Short mmCIF file of C-alpha atoms in Angstrom, two decimals:
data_model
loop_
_atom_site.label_atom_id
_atom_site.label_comp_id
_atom_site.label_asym_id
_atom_site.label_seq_id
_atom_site.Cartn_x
_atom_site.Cartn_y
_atom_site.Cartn_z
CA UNK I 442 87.23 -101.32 -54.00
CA UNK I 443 84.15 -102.58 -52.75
CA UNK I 444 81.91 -104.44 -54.95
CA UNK I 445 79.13 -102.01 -54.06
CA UNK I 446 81.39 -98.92 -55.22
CA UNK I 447 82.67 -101.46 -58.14
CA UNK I 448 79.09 -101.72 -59.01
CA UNK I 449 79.08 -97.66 -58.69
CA UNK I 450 81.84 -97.13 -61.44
CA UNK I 451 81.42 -99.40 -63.73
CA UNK I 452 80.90 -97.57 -67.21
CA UNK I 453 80.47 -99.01 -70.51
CA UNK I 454 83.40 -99.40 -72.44
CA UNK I 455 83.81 -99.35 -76.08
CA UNK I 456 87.49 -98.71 -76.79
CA UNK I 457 89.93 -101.20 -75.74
CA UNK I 458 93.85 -101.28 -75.68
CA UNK I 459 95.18 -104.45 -78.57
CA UNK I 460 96.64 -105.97 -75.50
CA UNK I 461 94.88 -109.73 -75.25
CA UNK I 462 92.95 -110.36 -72.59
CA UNK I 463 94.79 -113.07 -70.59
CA UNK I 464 92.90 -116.91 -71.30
CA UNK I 465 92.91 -117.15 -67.33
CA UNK I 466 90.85 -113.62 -67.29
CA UNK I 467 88.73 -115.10 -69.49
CA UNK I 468 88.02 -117.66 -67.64
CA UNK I 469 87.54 -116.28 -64.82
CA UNK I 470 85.09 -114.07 -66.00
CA UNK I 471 83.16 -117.33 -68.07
CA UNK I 472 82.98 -119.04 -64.25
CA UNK I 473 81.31 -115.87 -63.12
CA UNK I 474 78.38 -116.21 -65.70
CA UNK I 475 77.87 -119.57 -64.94
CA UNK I 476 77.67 -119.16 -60.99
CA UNK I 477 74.82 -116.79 -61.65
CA UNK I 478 71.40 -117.73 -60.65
CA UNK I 479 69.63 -119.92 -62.58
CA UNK I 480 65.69 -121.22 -63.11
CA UNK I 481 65.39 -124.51 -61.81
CA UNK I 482 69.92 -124.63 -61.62
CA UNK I 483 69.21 -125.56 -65.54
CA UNK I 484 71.24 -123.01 -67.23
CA UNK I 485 68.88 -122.15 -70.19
CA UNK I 486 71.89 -120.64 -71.83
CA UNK I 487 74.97 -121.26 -73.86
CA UNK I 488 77.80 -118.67 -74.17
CA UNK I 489 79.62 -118.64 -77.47
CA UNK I 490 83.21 -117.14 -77.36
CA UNK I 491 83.89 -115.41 -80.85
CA UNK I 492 87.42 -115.49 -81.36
CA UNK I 493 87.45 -115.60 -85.45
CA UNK I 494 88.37 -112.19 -86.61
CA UNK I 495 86.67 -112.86 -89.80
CA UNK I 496 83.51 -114.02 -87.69
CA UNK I 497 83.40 -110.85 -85.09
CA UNK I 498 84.11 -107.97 -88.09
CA UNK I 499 81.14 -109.90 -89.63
CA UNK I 500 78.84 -109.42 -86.31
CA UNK I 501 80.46 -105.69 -86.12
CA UNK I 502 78.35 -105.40 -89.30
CA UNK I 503 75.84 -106.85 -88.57
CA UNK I 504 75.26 -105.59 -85.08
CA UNK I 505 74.48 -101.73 -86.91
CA UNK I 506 77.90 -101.38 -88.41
CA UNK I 507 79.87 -100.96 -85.08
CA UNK I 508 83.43 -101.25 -86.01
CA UNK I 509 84.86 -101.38 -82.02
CA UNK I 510 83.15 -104.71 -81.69
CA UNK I 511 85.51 -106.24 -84.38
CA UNK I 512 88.34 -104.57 -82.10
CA UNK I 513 87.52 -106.61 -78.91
CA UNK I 514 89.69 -108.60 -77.39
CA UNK I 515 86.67 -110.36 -75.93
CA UNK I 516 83.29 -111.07 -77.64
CA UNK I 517 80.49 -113.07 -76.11
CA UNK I 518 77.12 -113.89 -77.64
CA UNK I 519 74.57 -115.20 -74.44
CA UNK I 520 72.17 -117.50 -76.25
CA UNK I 521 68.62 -118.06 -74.61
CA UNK I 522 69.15 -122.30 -75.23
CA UNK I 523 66.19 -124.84 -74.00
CA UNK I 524 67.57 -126.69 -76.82
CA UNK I 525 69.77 -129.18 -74.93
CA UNK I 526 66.48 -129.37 -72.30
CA UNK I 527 63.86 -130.26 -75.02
CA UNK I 528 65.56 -132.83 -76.55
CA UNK I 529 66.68 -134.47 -73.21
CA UNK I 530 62.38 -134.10 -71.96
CA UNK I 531 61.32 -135.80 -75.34
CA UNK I 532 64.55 -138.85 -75.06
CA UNK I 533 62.29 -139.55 -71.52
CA UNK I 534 58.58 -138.74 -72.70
CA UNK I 535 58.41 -138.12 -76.71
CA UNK I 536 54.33 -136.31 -76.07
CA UNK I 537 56.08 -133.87 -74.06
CA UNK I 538 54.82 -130.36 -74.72
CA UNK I 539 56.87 -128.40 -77.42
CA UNK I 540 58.76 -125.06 -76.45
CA UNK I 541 56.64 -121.85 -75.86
CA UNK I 542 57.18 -118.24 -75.38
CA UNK I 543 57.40 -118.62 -71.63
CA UNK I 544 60.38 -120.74 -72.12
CA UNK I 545 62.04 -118.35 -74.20
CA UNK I 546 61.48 -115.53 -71.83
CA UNK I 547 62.36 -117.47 -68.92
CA UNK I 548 65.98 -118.55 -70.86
CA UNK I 549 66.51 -115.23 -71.94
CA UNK I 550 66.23 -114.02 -68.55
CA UNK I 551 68.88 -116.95 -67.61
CA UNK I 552 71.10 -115.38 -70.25
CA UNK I 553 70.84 -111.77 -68.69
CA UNK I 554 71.84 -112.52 -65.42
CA UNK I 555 74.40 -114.71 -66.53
CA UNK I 556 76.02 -111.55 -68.85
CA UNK I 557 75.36 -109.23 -66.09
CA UNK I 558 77.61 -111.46 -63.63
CA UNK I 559 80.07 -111.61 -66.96
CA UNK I 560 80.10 -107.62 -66.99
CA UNK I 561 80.50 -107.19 -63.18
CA UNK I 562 83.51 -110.29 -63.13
CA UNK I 563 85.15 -107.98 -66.16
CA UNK I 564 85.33 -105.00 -64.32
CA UNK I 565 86.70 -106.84 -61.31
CA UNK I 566 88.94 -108.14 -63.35
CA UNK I 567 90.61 -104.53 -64.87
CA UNK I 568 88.69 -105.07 -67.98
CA UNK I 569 85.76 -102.96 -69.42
CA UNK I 570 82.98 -104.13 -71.04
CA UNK I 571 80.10 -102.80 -72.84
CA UNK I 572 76.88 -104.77 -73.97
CA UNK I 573 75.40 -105.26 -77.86
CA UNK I 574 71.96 -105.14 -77.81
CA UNK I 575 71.99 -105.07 -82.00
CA UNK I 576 72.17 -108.89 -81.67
CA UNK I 577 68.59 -108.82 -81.32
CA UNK I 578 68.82 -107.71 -84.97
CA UNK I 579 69.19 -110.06 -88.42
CA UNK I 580 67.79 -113.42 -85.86
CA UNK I 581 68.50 -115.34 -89.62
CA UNK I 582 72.27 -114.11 -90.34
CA UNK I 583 72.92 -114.53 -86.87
CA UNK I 584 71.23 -118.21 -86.60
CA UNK I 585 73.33 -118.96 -89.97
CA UNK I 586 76.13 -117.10 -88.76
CA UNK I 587 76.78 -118.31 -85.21
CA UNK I 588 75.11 -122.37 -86.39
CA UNK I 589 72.40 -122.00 -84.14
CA UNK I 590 69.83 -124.60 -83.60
CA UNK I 591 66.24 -124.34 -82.99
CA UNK I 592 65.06 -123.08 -79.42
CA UNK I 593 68.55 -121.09 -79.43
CA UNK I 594 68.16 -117.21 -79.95
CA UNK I 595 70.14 -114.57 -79.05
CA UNK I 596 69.99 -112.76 -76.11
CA UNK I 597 72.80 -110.47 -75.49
CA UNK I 598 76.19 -109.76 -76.52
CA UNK I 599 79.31 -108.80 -74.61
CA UNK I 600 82.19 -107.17 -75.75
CA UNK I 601 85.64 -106.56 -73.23
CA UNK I 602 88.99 -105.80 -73.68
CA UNK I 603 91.60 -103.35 -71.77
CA UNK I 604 90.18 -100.13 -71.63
CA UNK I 605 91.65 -97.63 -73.83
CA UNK I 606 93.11 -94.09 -71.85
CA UNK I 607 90.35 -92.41 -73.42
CA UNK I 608 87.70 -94.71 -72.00
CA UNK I 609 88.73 -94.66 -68.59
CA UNK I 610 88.46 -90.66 -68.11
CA UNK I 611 85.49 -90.68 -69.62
CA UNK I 612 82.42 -89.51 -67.07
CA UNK I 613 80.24 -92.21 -66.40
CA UNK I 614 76.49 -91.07 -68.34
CA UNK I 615 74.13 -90.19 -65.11
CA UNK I 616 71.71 -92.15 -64.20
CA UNK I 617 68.11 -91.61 -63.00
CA UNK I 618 67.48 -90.94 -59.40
CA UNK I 619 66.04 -94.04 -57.45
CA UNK I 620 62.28 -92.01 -56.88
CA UNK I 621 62.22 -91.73 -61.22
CA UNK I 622 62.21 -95.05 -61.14
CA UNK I 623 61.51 -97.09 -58.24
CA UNK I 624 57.40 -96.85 -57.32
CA UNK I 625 55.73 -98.31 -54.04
CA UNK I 626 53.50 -101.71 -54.32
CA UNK I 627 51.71 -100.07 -58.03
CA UNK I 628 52.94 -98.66 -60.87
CA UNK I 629 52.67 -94.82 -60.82
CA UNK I 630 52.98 -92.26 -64.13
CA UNK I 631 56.38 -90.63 -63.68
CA UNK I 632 57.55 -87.49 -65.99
CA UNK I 633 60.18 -88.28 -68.05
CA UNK I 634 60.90 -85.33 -69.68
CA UNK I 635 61.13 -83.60 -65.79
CA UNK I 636 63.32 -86.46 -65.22
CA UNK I 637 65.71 -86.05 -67.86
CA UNK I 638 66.27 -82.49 -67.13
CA UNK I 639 66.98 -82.81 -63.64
CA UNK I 640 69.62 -85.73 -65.05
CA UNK I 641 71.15 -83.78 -68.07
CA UNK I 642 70.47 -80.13 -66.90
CA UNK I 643 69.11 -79.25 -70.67
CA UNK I 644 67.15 -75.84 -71.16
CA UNK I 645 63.73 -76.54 -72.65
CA UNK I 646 64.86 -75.11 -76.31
CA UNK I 647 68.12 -78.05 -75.79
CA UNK I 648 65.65 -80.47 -74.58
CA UNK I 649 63.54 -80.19 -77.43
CA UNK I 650 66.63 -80.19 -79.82
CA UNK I 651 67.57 -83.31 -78.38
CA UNK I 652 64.50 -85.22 -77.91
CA UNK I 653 63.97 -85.29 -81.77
CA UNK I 654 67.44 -86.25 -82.57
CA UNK I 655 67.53 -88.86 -79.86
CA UNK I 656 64.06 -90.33 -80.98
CA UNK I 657 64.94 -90.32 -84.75
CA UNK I 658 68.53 -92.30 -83.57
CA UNK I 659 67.47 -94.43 -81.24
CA UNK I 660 63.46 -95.38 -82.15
CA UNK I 661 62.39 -94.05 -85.83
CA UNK I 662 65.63 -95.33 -87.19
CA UNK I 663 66.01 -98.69 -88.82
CA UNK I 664 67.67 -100.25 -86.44
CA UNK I 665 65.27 -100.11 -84.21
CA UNK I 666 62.60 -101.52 -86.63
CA UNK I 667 65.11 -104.12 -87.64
CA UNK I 668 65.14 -105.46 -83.97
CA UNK I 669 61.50 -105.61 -83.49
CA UNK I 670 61.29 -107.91 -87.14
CA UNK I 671 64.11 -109.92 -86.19
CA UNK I 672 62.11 -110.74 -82.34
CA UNK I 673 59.13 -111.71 -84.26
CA UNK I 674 61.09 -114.10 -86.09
CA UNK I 675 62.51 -115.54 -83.53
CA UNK I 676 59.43 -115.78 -81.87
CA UNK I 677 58.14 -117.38 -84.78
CA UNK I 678 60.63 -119.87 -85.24
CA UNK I 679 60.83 -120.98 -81.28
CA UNK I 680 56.79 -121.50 -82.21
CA UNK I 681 57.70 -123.89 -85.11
CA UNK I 682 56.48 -127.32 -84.09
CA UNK I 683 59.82 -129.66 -82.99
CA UNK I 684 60.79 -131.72 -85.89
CA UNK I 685 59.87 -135.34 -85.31
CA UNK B 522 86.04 -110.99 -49.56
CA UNK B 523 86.24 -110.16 -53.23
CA UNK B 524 83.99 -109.21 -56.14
CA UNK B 525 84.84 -112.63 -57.69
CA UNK B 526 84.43 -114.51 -54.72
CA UNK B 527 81.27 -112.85 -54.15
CA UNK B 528 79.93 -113.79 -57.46
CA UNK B 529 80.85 -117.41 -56.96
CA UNK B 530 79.55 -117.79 -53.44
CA UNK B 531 76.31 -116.43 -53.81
CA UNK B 532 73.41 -118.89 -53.72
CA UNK B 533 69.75 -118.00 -54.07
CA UNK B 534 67.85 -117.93 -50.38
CA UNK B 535 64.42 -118.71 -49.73
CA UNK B 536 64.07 -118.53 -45.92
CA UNK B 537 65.03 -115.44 -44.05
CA UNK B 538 64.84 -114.46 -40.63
CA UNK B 539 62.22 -111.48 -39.55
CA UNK B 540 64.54 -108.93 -39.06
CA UNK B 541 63.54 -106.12 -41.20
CA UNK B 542 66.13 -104.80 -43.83
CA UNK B 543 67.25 -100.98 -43.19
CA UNK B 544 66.00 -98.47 -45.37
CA UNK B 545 69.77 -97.38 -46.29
CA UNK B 546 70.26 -101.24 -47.09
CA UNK B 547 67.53 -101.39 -49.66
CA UNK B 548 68.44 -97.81 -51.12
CA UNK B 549 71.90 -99.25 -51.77
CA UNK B 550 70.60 -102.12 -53.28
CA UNK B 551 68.19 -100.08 -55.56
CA UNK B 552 71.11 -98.11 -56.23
CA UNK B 553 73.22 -100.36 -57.18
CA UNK B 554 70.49 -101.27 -59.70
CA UNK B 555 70.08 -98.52 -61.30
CA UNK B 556 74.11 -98.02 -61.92
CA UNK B 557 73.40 -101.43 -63.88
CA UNK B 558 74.39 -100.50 -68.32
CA UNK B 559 71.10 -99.80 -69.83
CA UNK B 560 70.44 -99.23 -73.97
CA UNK B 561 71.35 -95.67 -74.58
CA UNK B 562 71.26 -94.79 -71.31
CA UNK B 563 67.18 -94.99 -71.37
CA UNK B 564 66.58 -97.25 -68.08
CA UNK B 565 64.04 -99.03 -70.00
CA UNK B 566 62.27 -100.42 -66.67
CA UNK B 567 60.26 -99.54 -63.49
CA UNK B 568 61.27 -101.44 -60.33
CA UNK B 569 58.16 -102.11 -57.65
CA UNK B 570 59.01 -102.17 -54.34
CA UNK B 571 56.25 -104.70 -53.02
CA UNK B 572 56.15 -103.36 -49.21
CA UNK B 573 52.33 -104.13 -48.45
CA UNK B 574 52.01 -107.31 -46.83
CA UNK B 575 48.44 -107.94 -48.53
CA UNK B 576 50.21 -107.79 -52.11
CA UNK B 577 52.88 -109.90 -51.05
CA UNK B 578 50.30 -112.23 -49.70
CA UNK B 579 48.47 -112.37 -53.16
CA UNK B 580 51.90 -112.55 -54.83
CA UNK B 581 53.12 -115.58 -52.93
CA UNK B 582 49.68 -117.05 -54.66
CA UNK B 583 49.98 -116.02 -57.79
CA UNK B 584 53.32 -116.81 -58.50
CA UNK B 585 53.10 -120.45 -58.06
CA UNK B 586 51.86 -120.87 -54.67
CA UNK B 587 55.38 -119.94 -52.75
CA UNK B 588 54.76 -118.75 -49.08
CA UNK B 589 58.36 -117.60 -48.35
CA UNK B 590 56.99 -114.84 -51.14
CA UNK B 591 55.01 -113.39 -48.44
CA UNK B 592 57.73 -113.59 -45.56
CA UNK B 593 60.14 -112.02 -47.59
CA UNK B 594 61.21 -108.48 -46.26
CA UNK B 595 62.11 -107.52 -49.52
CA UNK B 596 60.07 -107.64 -52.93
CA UNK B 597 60.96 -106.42 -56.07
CA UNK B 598 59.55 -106.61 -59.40
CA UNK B 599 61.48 -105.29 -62.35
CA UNK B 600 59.17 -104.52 -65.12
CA UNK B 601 60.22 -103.60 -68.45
CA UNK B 602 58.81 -100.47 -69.16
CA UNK B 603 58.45 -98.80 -72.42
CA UNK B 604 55.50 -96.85 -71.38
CA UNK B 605 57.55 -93.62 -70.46
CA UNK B 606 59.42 -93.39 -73.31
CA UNK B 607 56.77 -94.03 -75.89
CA UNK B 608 55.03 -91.33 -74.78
CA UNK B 609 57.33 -89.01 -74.20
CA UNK B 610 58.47 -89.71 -78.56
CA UNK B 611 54.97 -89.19 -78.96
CA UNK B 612 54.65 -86.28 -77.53
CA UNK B 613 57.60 -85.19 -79.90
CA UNK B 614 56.29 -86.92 -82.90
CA UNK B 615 52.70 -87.77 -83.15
CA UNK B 616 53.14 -90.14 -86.13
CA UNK B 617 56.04 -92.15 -84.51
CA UNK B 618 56.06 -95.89 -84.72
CA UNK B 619 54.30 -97.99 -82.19
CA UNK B 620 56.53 -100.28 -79.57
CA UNK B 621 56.87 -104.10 -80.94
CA UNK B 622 58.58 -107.41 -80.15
CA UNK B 623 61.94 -106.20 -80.11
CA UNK B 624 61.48 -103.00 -77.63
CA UNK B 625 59.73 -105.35 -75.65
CA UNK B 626 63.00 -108.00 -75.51
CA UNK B 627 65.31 -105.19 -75.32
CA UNK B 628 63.74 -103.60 -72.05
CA UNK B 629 63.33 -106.93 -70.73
CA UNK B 630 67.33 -107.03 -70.92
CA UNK B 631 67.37 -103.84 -69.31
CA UNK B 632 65.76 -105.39 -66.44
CA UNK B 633 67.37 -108.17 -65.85
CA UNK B 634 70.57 -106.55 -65.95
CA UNK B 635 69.36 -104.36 -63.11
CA UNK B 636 67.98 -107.00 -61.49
CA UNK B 637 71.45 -108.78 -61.38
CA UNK B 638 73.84 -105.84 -60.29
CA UNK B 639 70.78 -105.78 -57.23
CA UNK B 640 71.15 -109.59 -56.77
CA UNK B 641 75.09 -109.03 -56.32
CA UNK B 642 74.16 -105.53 -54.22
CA UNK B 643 72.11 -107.73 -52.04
CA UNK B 644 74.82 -110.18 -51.50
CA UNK B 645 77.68 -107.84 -50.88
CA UNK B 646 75.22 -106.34 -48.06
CA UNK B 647 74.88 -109.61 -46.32
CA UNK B 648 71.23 -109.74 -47.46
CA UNK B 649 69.90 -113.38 -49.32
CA UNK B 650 68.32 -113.20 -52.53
CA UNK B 651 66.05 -115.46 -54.75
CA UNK B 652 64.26 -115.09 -58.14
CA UNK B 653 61.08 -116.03 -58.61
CA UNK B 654 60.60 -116.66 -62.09
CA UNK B 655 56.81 -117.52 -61.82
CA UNK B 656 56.14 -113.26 -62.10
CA UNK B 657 56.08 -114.14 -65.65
CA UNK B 658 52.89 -116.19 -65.12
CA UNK B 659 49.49 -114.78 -64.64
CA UNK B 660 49.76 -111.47 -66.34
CA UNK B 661 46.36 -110.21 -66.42
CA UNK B 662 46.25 -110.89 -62.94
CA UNK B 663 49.93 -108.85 -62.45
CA UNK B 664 48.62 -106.36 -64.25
CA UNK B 665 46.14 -105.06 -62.49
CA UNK B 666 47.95 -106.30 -59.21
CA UNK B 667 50.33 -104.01 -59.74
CA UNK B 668 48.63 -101.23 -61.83
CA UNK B 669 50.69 -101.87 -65.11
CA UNK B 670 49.69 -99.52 -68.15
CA UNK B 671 50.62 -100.74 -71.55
CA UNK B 672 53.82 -101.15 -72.58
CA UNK B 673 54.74 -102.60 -69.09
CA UNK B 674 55.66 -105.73 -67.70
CA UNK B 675 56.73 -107.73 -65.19
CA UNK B 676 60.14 -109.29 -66.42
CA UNK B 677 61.29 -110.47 -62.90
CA UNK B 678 60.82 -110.93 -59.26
CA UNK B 679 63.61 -110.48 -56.91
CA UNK B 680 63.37 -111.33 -52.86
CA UNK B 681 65.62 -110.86 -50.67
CA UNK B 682 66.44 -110.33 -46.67
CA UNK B 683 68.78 -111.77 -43.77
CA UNK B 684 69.36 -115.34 -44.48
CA UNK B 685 67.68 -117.95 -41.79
CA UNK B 686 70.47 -120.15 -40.57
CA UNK B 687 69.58 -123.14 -42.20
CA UNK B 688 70.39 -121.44 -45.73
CA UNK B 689 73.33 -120.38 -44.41
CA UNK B 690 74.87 -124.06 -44.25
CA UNK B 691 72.68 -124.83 -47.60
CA UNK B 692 75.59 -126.30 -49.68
CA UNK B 693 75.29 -124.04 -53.44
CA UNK B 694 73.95 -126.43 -56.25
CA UNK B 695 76.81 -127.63 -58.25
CA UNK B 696 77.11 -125.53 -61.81
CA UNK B 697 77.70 -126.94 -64.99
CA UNK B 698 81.43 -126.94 -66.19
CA UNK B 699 82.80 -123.65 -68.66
CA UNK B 700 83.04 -126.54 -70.91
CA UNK B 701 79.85 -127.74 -71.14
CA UNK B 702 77.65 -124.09 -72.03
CA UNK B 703 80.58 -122.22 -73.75
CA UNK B 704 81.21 -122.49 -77.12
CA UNK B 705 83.85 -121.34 -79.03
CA UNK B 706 82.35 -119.09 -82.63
CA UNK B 707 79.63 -121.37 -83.26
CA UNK B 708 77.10 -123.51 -81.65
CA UNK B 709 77.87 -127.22 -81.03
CA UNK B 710 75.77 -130.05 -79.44
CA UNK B 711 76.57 -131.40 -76.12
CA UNK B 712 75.09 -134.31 -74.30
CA UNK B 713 73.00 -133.15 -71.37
CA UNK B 714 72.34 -136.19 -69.85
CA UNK B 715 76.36 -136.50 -69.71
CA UNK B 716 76.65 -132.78 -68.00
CA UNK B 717 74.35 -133.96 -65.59
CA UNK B 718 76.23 -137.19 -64.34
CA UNK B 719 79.37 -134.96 -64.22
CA UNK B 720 77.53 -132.08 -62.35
CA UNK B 721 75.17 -134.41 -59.75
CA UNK B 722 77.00 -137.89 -60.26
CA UNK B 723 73.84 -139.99 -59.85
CA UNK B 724 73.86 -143.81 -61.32
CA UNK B 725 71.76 -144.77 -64.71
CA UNK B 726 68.68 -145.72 -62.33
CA UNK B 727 68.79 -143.09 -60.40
CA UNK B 728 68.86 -140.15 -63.43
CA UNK B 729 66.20 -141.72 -65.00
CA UNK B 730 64.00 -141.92 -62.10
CA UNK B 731 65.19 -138.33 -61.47
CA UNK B 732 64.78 -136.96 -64.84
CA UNK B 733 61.11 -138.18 -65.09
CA UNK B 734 60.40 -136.14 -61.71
CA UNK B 735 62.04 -133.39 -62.78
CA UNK B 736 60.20 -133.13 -66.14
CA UNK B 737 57.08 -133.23 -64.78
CA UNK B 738 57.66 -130.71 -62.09
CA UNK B 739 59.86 -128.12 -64.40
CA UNK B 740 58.16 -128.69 -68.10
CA UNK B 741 55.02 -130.59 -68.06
CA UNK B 742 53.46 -129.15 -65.20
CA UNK B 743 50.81 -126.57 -65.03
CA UNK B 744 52.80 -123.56 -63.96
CA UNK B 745 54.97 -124.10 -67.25
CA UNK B 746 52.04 -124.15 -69.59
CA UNK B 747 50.81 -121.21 -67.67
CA UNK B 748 54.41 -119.46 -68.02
CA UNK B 749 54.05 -119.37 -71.82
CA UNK B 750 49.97 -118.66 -72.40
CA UNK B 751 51.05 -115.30 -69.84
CA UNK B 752 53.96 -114.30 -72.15
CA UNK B 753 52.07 -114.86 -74.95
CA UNK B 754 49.31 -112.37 -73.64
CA UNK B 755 51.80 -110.04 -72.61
CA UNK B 756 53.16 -110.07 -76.35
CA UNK B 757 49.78 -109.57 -77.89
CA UNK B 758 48.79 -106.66 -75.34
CA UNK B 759 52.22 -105.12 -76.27
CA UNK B 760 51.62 -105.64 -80.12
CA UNK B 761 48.00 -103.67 -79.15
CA UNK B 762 48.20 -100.53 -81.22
CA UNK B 763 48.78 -97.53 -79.08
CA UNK B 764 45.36 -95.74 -77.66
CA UNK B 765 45.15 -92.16 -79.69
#
């Protein structure tokens, strides 16, 4: 398989086999992540590899009570870190400027493209993989939890394993068409409920059924409030003033 | 040559010759971005395809004064884009809640992922890609650049085209070891200033010589400061309440 068609399959995969995932696969797939691109080659992230069972049923829990995530093999938490950077700036220079949002953004965007090369390595690598965004959720239990210091949030979290027989018949969701979502030079309104019926083929009386369901789950629901508190804290604390 | 050798060879590119890249190239490539996991399947982003060489030009300013910007056949920017989907749950529910910090974050991962499967698209196509994380500077300006409405923007900047010859022999900057950013459960401290002796292997002298330039090009420079007032304007136009 190509890695353009491997990039093509890949599905998101939330059932896994018990069979451990082999510490050289692992590996493998950690090199990956850190051969991604990086700003400045600084690596403005640091992966932490949950392998406590007590530790990853906690984070299924916390991560909106998903109970597969306590199942996988694998579990990876990408942290946006400029922690290790600060302090080495203020050992050469102790005015140096404190840490600001940019900095956060710019490590969290380190962390992404670090997990992404993480998910694509998996699926090279006969394992699926699916991606946590509920770790954006509970920033305190999860700084307690995972002993994270300041100007360390974080960013994403990976879960992979052998995919269970049910996973891999699965249908992959469809996706958008690249004219729904790619515009030329400037922004242009597009219409997304025209765009979701030409991807799920939904009547207008099914479309309206769903849209209200889907909304309530995925945006009026309290996880989704829960993540937008638990950015503003973290935004918060990354805004703290460095202790001297 | 294999997914996993892919992912380890690639190495960003900043010069590239003028031969244009093929429409079916960049279609793959855009594909290949939009097969990237998204949360719930929402494609929480727009991507711009920058192909007027007057933006480009004003890009390759405003994004810290990079010419190759503006040589680049390619130009992407991946913007995280809310602004579809909170109107269409508007639309559905008049009273629904207005986006925040943590829709903001989680369509910024959306992005990035994209961005990364098109990174690894580009590669696997024999194209040469680099980030430019200076997009996240300027906003105001990149707003109306680019014709962003609320609840959109720019979360990265991808360029890419045939690689000039002379990046071809560029030797890829050394990574950090798995051991030095992977943690196992929790969060431990780890001496920078060690990582980098292992990763570059320059003398006492010449890291501290090194480590002064570096600060004051990467962190106490003027595009930094600029990186963090933009996010933080971004953030407070996002946190605007919604126009009724």
């Amino acid at each position: 398989m190509t890695t353009l068609e491997l990039l093509r399959a890949r599905k998101s995969v939330r059932a896994y086999t018990p069979v451990p995932v082999e510490p050289e696969k692992k590996r493998a797939l950690l090199e990956a992540a850190l051969e991604a691109p990086t700003a400045g080659n600084m690596t403005l992230y640091t992966i932490l590899d949950i392998t406590d069972a007590a530790l990853k049923a906690r984070l299924s829990e916390t991560c909106d009570h998903q109970p597969f995530i306590a199942e996988a093999p694998v579990v990876l938490v990408f942290c946006a870190d400029y922690s290790r950077w600060f302090s080495l700036f203020r050992s050469d220079c102790a005015q140096t400027r404190a840490p600001g949002a940019g900095d956060l953004m710019l490590a969290c965007c380190d962390a992404l493209i670090a997990a992404q090369n993480a998910a694509t390595a998996a699926e090279a690598l006969g394992l699926g993989s699916c991606y946590i965004g509920d770790i954006l959720e509970n920033y305190e239990t999860h700084r307690a939890l995972l002993g994270l210091p300041d100007y360390c949030v974080p960013a994403a979290m990976l879960c992979a394993g052998y995919p269970a027989s049910s996973q891999k018949e699965r249908r992959k969701p469809p996706r958008f068409a690249v004219e729904d979502v790619v515009c030329e030079n400037r922004w242009q309104p597009r219409d997304l409920a025209a765009m979701l019926a030409r991807r799920d083929g939904r009547d207008a009386a099914g479309f309206s059924r769903w849209l209200k369901a889907f909304r309530e789950r995925k945006w009026d629901s309290d996880f989704s409030r829960e993540m937008t508190r638990s950015v503003e804290a973290m935004l918060q604390a990354w805004n703290h003033p460095p202790e001297t």
